[in-house]
Tab-separated table of C-alpha atoms and ligand atoms in Angstrom:
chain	number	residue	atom	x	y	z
Q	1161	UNK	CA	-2.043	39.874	-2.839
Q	1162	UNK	CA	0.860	37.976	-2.137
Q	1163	UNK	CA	3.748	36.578	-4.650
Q	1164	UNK	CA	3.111	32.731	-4.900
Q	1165	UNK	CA	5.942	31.254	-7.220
Q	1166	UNK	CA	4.824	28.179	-9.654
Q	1167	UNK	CA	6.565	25.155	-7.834
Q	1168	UNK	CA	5.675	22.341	-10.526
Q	1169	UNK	CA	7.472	21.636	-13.307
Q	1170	UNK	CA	7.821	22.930	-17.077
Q	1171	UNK	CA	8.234	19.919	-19.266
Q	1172	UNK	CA	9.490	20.973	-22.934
Q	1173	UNK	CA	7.205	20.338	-26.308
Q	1174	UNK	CA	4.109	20.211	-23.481
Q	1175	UNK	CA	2.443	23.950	-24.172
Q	1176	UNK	CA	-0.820	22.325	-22.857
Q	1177	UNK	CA	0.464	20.537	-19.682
Q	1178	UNK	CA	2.258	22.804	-18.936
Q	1179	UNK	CA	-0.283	25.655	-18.326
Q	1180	UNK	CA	-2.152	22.768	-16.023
Q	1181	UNK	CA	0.948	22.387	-14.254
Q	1182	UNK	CA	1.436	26.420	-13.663
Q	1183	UNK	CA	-2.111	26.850	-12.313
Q	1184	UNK	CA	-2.268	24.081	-10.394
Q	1185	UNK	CA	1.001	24.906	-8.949
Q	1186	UNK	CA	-0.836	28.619	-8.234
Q	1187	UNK	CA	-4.107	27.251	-6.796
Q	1188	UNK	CA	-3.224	24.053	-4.826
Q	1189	UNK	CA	-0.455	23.553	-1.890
Q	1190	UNK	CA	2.378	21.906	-2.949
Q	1191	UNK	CA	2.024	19.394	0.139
Q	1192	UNK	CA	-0.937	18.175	-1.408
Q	1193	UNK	CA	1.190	16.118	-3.741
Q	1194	UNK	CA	4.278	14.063	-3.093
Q	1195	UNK	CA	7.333	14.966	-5.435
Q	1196	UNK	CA	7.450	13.349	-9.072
Q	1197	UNK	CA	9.831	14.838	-11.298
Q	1198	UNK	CA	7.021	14.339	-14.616
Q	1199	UNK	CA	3.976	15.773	-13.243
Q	1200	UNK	CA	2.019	13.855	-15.305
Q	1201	UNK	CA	-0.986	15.620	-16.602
Q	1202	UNK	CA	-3.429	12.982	-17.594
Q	1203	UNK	CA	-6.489	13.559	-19.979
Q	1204	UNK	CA	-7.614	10.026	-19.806
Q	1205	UNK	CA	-7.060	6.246	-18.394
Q	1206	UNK	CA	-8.112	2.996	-19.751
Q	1207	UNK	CA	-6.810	-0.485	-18.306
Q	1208	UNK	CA	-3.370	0.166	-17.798
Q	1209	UNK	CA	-3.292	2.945	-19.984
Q	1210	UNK	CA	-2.940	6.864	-19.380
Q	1211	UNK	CA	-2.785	10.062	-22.101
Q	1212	UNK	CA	-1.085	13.013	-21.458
Q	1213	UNK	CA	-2.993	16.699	-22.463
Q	1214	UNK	CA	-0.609	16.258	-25.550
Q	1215	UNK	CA	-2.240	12.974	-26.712
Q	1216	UNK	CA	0.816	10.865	-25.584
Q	1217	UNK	CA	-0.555	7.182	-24.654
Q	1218	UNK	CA	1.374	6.026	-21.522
Q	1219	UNK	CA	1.633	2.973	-19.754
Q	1220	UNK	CA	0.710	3.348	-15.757
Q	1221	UNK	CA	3.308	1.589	-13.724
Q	1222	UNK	CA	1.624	3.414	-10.599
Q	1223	UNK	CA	-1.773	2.420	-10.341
Q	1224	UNK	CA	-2.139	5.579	-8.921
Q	1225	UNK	CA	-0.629	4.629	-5.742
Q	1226	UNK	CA	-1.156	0.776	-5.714
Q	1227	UNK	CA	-5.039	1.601	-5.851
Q	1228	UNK	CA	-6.570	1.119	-9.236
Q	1229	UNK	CA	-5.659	-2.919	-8.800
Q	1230	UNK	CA	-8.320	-3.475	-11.528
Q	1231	UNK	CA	-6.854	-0.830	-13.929
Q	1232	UNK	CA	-8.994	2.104	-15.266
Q	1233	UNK	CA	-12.538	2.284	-16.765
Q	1234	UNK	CA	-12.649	-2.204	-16.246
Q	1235	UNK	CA	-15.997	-2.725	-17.849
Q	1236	UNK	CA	-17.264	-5.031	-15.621
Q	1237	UNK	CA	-16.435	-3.911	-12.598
Q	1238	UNK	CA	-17.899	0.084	-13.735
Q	1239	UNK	CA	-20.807	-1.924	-14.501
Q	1240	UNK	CA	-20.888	-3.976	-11.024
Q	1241	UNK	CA	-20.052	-0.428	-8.990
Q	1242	UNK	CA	-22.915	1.088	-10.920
Q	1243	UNK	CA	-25.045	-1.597	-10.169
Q	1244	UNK	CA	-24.253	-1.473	-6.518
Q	1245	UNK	CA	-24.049	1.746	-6.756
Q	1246	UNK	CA	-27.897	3.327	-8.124
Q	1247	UNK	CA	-30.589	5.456	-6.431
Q	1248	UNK	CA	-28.601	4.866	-2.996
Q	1249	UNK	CA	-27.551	7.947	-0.825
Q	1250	UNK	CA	-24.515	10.202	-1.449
Q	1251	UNK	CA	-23.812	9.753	2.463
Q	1252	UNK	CA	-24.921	7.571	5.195
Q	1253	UNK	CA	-24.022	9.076	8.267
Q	1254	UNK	CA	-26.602	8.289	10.285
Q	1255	UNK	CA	-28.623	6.177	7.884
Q	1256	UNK	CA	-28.408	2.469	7.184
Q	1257	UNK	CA	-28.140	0.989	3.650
Q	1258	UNK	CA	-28.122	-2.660	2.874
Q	1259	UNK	CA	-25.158	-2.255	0.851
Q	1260	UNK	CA	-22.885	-1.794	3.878
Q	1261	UNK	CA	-24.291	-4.661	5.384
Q	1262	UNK	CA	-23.524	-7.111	2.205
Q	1263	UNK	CA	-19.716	-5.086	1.677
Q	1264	UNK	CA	-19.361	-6.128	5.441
Q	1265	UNK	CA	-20.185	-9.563	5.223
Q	1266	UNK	CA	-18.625	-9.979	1.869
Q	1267	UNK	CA	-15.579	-8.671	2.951
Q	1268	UNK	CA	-15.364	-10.659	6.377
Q	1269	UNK	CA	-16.142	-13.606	4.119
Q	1270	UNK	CA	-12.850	-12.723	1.668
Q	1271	UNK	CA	-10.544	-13.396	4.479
Q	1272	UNK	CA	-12.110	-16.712	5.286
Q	1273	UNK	CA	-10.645	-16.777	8.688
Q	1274	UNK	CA	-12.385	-17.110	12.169
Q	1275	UNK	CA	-10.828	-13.794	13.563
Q	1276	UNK	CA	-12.144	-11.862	10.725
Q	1277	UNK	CA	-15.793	-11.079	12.245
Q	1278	UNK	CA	-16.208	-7.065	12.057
Q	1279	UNK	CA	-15.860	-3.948	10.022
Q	1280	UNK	CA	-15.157	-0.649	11.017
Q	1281	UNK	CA	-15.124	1.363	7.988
Q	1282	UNK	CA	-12.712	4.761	7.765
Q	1283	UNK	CA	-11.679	7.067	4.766
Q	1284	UNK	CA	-8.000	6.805	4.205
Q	1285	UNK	CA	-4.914	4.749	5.440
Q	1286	UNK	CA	-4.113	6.284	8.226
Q	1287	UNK	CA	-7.200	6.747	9.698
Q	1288	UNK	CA	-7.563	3.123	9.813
Q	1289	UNK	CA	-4.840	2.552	11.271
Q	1290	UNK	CA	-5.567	4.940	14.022
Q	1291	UNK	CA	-8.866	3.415	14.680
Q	1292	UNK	CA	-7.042	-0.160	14.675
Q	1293	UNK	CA	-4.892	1.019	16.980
Q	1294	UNK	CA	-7.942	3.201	19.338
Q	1295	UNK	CA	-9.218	-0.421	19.602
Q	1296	UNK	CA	-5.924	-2.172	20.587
Q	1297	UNK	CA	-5.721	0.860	23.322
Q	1298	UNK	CA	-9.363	0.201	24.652
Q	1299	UNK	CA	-9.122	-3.335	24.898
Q	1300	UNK	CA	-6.168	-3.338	27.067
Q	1301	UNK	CA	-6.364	-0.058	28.871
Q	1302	UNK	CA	-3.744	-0.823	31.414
Q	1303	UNK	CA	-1.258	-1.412	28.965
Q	1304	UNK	CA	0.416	1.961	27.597
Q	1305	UNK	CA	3.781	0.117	25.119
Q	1306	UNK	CA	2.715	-0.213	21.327
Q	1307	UNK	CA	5.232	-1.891	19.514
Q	1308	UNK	CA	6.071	-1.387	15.600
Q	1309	UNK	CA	8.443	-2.487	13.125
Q	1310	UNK	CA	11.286	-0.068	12.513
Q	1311	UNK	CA	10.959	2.082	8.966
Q	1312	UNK	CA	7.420	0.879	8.535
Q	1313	UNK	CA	5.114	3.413	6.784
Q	1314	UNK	CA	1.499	3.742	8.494
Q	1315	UNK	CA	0.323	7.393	6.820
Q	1316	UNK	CA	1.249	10.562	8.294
Q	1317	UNK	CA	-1.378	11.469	10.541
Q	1318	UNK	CA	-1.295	11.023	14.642
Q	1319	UNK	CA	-1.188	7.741	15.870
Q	1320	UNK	CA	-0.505	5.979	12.392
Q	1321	UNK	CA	2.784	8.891	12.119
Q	1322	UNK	CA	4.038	7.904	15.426
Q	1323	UNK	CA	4.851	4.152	14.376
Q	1324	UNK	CA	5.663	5.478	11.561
Q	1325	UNK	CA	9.600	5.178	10.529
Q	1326	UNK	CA	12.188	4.567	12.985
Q	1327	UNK	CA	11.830	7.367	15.706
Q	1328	UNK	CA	8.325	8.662	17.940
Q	1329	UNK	CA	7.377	11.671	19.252
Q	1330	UNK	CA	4.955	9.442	21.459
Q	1331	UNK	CA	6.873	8.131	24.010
Q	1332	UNK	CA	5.061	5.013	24.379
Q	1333	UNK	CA	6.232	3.379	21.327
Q	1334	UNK	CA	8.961	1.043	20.770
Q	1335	UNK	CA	10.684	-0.535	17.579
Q	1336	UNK	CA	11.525	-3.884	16.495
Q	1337	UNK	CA	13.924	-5.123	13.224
Q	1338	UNK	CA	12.133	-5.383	10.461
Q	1339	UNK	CA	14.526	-8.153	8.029
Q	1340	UNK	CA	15.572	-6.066	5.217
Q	1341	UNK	CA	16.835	-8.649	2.543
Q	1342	UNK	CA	18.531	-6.444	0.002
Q	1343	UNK	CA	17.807	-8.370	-3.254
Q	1344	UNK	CA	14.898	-10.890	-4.480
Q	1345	UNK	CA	18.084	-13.224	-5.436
Q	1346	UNK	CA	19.843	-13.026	-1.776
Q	1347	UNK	CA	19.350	-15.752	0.686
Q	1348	UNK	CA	17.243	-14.613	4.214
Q	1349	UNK	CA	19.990	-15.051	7.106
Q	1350	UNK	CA	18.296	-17.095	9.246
Q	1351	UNK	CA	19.893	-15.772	12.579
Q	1352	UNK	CA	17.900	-12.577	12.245
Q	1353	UNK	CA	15.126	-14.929	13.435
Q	1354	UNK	CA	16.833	-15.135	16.876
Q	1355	UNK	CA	17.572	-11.512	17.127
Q	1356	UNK	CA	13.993	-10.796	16.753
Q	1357	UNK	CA	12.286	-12.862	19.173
Q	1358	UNK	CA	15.165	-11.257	21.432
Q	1359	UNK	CA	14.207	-8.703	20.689
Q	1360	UNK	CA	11.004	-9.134	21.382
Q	1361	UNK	CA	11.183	-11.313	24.873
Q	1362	UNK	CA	13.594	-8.477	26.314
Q	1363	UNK	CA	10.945	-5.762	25.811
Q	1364	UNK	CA	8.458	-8.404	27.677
Q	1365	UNK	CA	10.317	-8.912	30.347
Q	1366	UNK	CA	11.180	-4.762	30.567
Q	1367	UNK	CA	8.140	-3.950	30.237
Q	1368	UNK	CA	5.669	-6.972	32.267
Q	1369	UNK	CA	2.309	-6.627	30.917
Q	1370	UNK	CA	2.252	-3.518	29.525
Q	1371	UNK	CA	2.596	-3.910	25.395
Q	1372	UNK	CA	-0.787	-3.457	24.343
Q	1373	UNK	CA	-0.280	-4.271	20.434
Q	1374	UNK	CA	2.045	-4.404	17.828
Q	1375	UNK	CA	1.466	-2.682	14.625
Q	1376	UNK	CA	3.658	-3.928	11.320
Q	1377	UNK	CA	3.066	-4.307	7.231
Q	1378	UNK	CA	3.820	-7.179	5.128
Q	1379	UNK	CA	6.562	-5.287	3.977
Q	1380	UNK	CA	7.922	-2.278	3.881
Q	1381	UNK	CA	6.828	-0.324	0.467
Q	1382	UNK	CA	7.837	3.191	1.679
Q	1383	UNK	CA	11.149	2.424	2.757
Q	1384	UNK	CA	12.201	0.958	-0.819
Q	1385	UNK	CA	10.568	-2.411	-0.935
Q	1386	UNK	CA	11.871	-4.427	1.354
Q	1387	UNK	CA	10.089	-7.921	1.777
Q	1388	UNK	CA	10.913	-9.709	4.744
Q	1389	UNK	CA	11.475	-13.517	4.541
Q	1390	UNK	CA	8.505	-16.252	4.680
Q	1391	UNK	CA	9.198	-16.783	8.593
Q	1392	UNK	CA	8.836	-13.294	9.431
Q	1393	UNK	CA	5.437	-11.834	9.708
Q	1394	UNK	CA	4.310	-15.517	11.137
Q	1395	UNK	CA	6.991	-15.577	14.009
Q	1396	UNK	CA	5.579	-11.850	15.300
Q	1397	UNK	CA	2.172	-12.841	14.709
Q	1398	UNK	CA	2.859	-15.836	16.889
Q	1399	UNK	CA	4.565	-13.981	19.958
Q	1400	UNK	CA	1.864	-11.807	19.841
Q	1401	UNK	CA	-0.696	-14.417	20.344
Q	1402	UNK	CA	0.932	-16.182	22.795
Q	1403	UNK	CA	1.438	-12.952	25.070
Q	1404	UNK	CA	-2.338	-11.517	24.269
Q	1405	UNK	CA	-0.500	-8.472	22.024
Q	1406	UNK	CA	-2.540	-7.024	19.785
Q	1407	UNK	CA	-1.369	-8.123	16.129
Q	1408	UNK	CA	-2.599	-5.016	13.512
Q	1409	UNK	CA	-1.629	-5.995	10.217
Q	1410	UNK	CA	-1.094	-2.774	7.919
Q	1411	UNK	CA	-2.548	-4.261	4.753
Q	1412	UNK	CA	-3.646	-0.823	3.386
Q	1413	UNK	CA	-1.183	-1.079	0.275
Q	1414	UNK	CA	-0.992	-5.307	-0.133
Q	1415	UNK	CA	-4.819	-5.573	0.007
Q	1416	UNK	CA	-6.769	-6.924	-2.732
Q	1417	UNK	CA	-4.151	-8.598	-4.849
Q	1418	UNK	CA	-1.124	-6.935	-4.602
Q	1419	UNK	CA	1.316	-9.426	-3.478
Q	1420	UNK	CA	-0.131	-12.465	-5.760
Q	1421	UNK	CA	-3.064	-13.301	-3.683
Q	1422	UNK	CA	-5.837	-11.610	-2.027
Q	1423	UNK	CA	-4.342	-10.538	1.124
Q	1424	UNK	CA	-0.809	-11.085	2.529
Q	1425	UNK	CA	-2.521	-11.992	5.005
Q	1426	UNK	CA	-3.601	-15.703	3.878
Q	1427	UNK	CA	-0.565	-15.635	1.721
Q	1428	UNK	CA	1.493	-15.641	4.151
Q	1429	UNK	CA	-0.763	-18.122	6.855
Q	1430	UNK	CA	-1.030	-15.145	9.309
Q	1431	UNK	CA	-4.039	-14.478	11.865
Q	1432	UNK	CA	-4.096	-10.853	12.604
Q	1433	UNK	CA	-6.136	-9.881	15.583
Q	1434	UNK	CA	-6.960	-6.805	13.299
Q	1435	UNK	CA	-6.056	-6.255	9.289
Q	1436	UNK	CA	-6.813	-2.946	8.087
Q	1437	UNK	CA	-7.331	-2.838	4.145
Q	1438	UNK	CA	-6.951	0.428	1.709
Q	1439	UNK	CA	-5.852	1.430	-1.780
Q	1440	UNK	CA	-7.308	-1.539	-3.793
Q	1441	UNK	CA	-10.343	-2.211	-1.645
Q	1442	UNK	CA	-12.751	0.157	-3.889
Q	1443	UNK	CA	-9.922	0.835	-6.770
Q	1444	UNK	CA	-10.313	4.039	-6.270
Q	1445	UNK	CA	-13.457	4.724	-4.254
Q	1446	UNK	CA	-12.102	6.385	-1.261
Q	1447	UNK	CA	-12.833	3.144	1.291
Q	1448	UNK	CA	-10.615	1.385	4.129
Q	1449	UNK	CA	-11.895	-1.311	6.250
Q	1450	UNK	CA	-10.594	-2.106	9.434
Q	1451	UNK	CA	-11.605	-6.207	9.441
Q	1452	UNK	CA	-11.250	-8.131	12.641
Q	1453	UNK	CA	-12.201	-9.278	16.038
Q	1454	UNK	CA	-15.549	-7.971	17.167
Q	1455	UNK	CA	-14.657	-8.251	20.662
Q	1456	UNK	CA	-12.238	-5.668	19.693
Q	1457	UNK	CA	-13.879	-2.865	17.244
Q	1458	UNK	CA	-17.065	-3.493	19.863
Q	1459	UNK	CA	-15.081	-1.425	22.648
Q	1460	UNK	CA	-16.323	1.790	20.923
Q	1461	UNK	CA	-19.699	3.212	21.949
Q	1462	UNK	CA	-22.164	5.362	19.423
Q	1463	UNK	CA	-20.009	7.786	17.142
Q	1464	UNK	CA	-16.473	7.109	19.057
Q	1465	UNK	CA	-14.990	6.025	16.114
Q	1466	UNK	CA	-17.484	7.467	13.099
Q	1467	UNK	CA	-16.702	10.232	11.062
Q	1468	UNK	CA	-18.112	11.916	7.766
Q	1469	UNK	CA	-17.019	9.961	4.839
Q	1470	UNK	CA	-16.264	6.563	6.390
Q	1471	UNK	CA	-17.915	3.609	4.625
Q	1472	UNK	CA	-20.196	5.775	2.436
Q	1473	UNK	CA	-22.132	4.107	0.202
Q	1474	UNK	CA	-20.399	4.370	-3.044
Q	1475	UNK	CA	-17.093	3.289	-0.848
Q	1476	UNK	CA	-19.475	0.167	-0.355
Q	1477	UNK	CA	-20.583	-0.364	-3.615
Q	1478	UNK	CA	-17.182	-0.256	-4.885
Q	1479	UNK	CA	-16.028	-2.813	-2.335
Q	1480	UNK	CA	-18.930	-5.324	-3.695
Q	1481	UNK	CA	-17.573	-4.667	-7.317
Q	1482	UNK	CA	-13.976	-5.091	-6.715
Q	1483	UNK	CA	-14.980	-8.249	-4.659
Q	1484	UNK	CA	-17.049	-9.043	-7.862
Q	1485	UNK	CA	-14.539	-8.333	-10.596
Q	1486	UNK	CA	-11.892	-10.902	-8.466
Q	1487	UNK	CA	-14.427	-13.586	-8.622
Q	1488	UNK	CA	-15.092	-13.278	-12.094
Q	1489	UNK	CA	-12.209	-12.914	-13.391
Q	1490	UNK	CA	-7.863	-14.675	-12.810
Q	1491	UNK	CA	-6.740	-11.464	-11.592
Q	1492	UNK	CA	-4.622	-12.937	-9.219
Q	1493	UNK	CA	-3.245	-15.679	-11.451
Q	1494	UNK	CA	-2.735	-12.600	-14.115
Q	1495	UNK	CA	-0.950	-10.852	-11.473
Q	1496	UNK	CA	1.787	-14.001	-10.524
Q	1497	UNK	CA	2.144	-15.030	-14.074
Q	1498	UNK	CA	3.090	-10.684	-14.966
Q	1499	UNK	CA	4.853	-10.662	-11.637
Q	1500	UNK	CA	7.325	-13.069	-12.881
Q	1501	UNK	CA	7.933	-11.405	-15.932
Q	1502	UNK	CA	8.601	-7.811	-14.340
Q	1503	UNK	CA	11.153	-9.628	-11.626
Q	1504	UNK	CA	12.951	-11.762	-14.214
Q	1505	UNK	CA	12.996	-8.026	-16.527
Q	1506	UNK	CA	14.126	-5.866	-13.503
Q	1507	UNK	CA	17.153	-8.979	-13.113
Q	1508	UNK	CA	18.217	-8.820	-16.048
Q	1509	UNK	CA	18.328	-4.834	-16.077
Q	1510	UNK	CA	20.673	-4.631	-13.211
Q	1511	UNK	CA	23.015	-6.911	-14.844
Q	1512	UNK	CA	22.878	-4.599	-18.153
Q	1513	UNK	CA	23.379	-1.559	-16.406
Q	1514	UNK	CA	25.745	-1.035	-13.437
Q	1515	UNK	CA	23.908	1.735	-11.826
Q	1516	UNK	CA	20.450	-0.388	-11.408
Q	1517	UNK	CA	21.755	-2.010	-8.321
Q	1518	UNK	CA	18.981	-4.344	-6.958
Q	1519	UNK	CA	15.575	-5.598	-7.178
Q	1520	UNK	CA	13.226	-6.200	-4.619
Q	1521	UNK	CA	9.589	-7.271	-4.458
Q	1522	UNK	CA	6.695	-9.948	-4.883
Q	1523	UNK	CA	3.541	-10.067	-7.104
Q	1524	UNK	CA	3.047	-6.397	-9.013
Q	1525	UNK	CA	4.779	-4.611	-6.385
Q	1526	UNK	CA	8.379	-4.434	-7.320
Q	1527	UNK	CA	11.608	-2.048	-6.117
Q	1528	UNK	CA	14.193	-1.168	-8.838
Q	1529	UNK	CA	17.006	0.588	-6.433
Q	1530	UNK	CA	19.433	2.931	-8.483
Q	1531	UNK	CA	22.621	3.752	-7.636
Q	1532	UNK	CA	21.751	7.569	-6.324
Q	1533	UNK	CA	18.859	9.506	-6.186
Q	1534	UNK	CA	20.095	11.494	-8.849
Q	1535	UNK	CA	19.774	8.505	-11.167
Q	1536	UNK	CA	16.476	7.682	-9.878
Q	1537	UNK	CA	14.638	10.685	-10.962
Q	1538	UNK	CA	16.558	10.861	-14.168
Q	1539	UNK	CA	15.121	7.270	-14.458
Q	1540	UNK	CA	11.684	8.377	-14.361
Q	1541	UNK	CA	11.925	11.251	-16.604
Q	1542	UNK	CA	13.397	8.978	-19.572
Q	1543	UNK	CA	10.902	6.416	-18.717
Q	1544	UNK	CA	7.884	9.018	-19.230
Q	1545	UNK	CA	10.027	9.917	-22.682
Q	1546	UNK	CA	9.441	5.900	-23.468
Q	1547	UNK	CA	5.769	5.571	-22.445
Q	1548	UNK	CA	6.162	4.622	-19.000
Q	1549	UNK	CA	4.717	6.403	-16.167
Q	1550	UNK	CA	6.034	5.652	-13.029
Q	1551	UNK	CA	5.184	7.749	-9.407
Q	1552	UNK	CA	8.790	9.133	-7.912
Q	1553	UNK	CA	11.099	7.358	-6.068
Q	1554	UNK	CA	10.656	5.859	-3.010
Q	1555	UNK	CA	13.833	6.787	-0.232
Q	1556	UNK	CA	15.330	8.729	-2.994
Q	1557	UNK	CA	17.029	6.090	-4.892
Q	1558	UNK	CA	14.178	3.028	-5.775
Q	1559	UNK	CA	11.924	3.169	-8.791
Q	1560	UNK	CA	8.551	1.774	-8.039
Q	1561	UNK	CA	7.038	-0.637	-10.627
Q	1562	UNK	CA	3.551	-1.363	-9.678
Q	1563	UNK	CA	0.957	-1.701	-12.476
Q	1564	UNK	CA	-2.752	-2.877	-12.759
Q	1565	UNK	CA	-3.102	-6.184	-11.761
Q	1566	UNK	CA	-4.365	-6.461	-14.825
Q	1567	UNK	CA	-1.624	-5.881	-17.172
Q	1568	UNK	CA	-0.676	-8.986	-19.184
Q	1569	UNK	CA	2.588	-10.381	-19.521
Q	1570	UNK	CA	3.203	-9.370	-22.899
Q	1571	UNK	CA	2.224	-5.724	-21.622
Q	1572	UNK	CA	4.793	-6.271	-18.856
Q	1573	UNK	CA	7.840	-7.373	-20.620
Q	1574	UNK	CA	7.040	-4.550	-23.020
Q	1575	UNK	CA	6.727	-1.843	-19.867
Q	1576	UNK	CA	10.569	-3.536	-18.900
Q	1577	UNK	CA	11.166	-2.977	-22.732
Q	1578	UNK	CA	10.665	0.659	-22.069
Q	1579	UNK	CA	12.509	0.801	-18.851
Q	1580	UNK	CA	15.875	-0.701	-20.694
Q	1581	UNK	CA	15.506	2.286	-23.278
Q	1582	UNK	CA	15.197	4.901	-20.515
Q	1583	UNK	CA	18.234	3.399	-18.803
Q	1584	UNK	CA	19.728	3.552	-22.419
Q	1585	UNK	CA	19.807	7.306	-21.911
Q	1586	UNK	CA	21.298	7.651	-18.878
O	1861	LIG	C1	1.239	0.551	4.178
O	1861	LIG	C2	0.524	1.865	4.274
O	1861	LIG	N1	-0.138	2.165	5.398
O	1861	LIG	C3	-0.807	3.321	5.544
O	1861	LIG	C4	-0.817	4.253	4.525
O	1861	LIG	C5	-1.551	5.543	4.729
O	1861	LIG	O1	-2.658	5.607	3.907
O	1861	LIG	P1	-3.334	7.019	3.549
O	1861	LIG	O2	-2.355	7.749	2.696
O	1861	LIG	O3	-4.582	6.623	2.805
O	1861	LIG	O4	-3.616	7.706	4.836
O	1861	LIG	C6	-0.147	3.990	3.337
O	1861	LIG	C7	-0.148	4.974	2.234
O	1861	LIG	O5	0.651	4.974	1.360
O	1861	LIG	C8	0.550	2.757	3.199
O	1861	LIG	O6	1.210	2.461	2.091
């Protein structure tokens, strides 16, 4: 048999944990998970609430990964899910269910805009955006240039990896600026507006006719949370409309509340030709929609774009409930009013501490950049000593604070109240 060395972490005073941590180290691939210096071994979740094997109550500044919107265990929307959810199907691969049909049209509804008139359903990000981007490719098949934003982060997989970042192994794809704005208290230089329609026009006119879409996310969470200012998404969207470009708006992390409302989409008075929606859509339930024009998603013929656990019916029944659980309740409202609090917290952090350099973000979805990535991951090991659970950084050096939508503003200051004791022990 051969030797294969434990790769996760030993955390002291964590006997339990830490025997988790060895086996699981032993029996799964390390890709499987992405680097986080805690390894977190949770034994249960509640709202915005996680324990530890050891009994240690922490509060989740994750949400996963921007995917339980709604928190862990929300009563009503377990209840709605369940109701959704009984006697149908554990797969519907070549069945119908009327619950598909009612997530479809609820969801189409959501958006509230005339563009928004089909589903294709997939399993995870990427795949989504792949399929987005299978339609884009149909619909104008003598068109071979996709266009994306430079260090945008569309999953890892095939099409979705090769606009991925800021260089392509497919040699059809091309990259525009994407504004990074360094801090939430900078002002957006306005002559990057210029640059990028130059950008833009000069590909047109090297490349007549031939750009068949252009793929881009509200902003860029990977990268270190860089939010573009208010004229950006709306000036691409409209060069793409007026040239017939495909516009494929990567909503699979904003979806579903993330950025203060719904979708970035309507926040942000765009009209995507295509918006593909993950994490929050079934917070939790494995579902991604791809929502847009039919004339578009129709291009594919029987089983061109199906595949075994797309749109399943739990997936669909936890679409309804999150849909539900939105209506019933100010999550959104919740999420501005905690929002503010986290931004004005982060603030005044980086002027306490000289090594917590900037602050970037909108809504729940917030960047804390650290002087060096050393720092960074120090950061997150003292904040899991406070309470705080956060995933690891993003591009080495930014902390990502992204709780349940849920959380209140009293829980929020006190999660920043945690953060300034971490960065105490640094
Ligand atoms: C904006 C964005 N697009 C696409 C993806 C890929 O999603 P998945 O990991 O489900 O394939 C992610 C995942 O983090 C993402 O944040």
């Amino acid at each position: 048999m051969s030797q294969v060395e434990s790769h996760l972490i030993q955390i002291e005073g964590e006997a339990k944990s830490n025997i988790v941590r060895n086996r699981l180290g032993k029996l799964v691939s390390k890709g499987h998970k992405t680097y986080t210096p805690t390894q977190l071994v949770v034994d249960r979740a509640e709202g915005i609430w996680l324990w530890n094997l050891e009994g240690q109550k922490l509060m989740d500044f994750a949400s996963g990964v921007l995917v339980a919107n709604l928190g862990h265990q929300h009563a009503y929307f377990e209840e709605r899910f369940a109701f959704y959810a009984k006697g149908l199907p554990r797969n519907a691969y070549n069945v119908l269910t009327a619950v598909e049909v009612e997530a479809a049209s609820r969801l189409i509804d959501s958006f509230a805009l005339p563009k928004m008139e089909q589903i294709l359903w997939a399993a995870c990000g990427s795949a989504g955006i792949i399929k987005a981007m299978w339609a884009a490719q149909r619909y104008h098949p003598d068109r071979h240039l996709i266009l994306a934003t430079r260090y945008g982060f569309h999953g890892k997989k095939g099409l979705a990896g090769d606009v991925t970042g800021d260089k392509s192994q497919n040699p059809n794809v091309r990259w525009i600026d994407f504004p990074m704005v360094k801090d939430v208290r900078d002002k957006p230089n306005q002559t990057l507006k210029v640059k990028v329609l130059e950008q833009l026009n000069r590909l047109r006119e090297e490349y007549p006719n031939q750009i068949s879409m252009l793929v881009t996310e509200p902003y860029l969470g990977a990268k270190g949370s860089y939010h573009p200012p208010d004229w950006y998404l709306r000036t691409i969207n409209d060069w793409c409309n007026d040239h017939q470009v495909i516009f494929i708006l990567d909503e699979v992390q904003s979806c579903h509340g993330r950025t203060g409302e719904m979708y970035a989409t309507t926040k942000y008075g765009l009209d995507p030709d295509l918006v593909v929606c993950g994490k929050g859509i079934g917070n939790g339930e494995p579902i991604v929609a791809v929502v847009g024009r039919a004339d578009l998603l129709s291009t594919f013929d029987y089983g061109e774009a199906s595949d075994t656990f797309s749109g399943t019916p739990r997936g669909c029944a936890a679409t309804l409930a999150t849909l539900d659980t939105f209506e019933t309740f100010p999550i959104l409202d919740n999420c501005c009013q905690a929002g503010q609090v986290i931004e004005k917290g982060l603030c005044q952090l980086t002027d306490e501490f000289s090594f917590a350099t900037r602050v970037r973000g909108e809504g729940l979805v917030w960047g804390l950049e650290l002087e060096s990535d050393s720092i960074a991951n120090q950061l997150v090991l003292a904040c899991y000593q406070q309470g705080l659970h956060l995933i690891g950084p993003l591009a080495g050096n930014v902390l990502r604070i992204s709780p349940p939508l849920i959380i209140s503003p009293t829980e929020a200051e006190a999660g920043i109240g945690r953060m300034r004791r971490a960065l105490q022990q640094i």
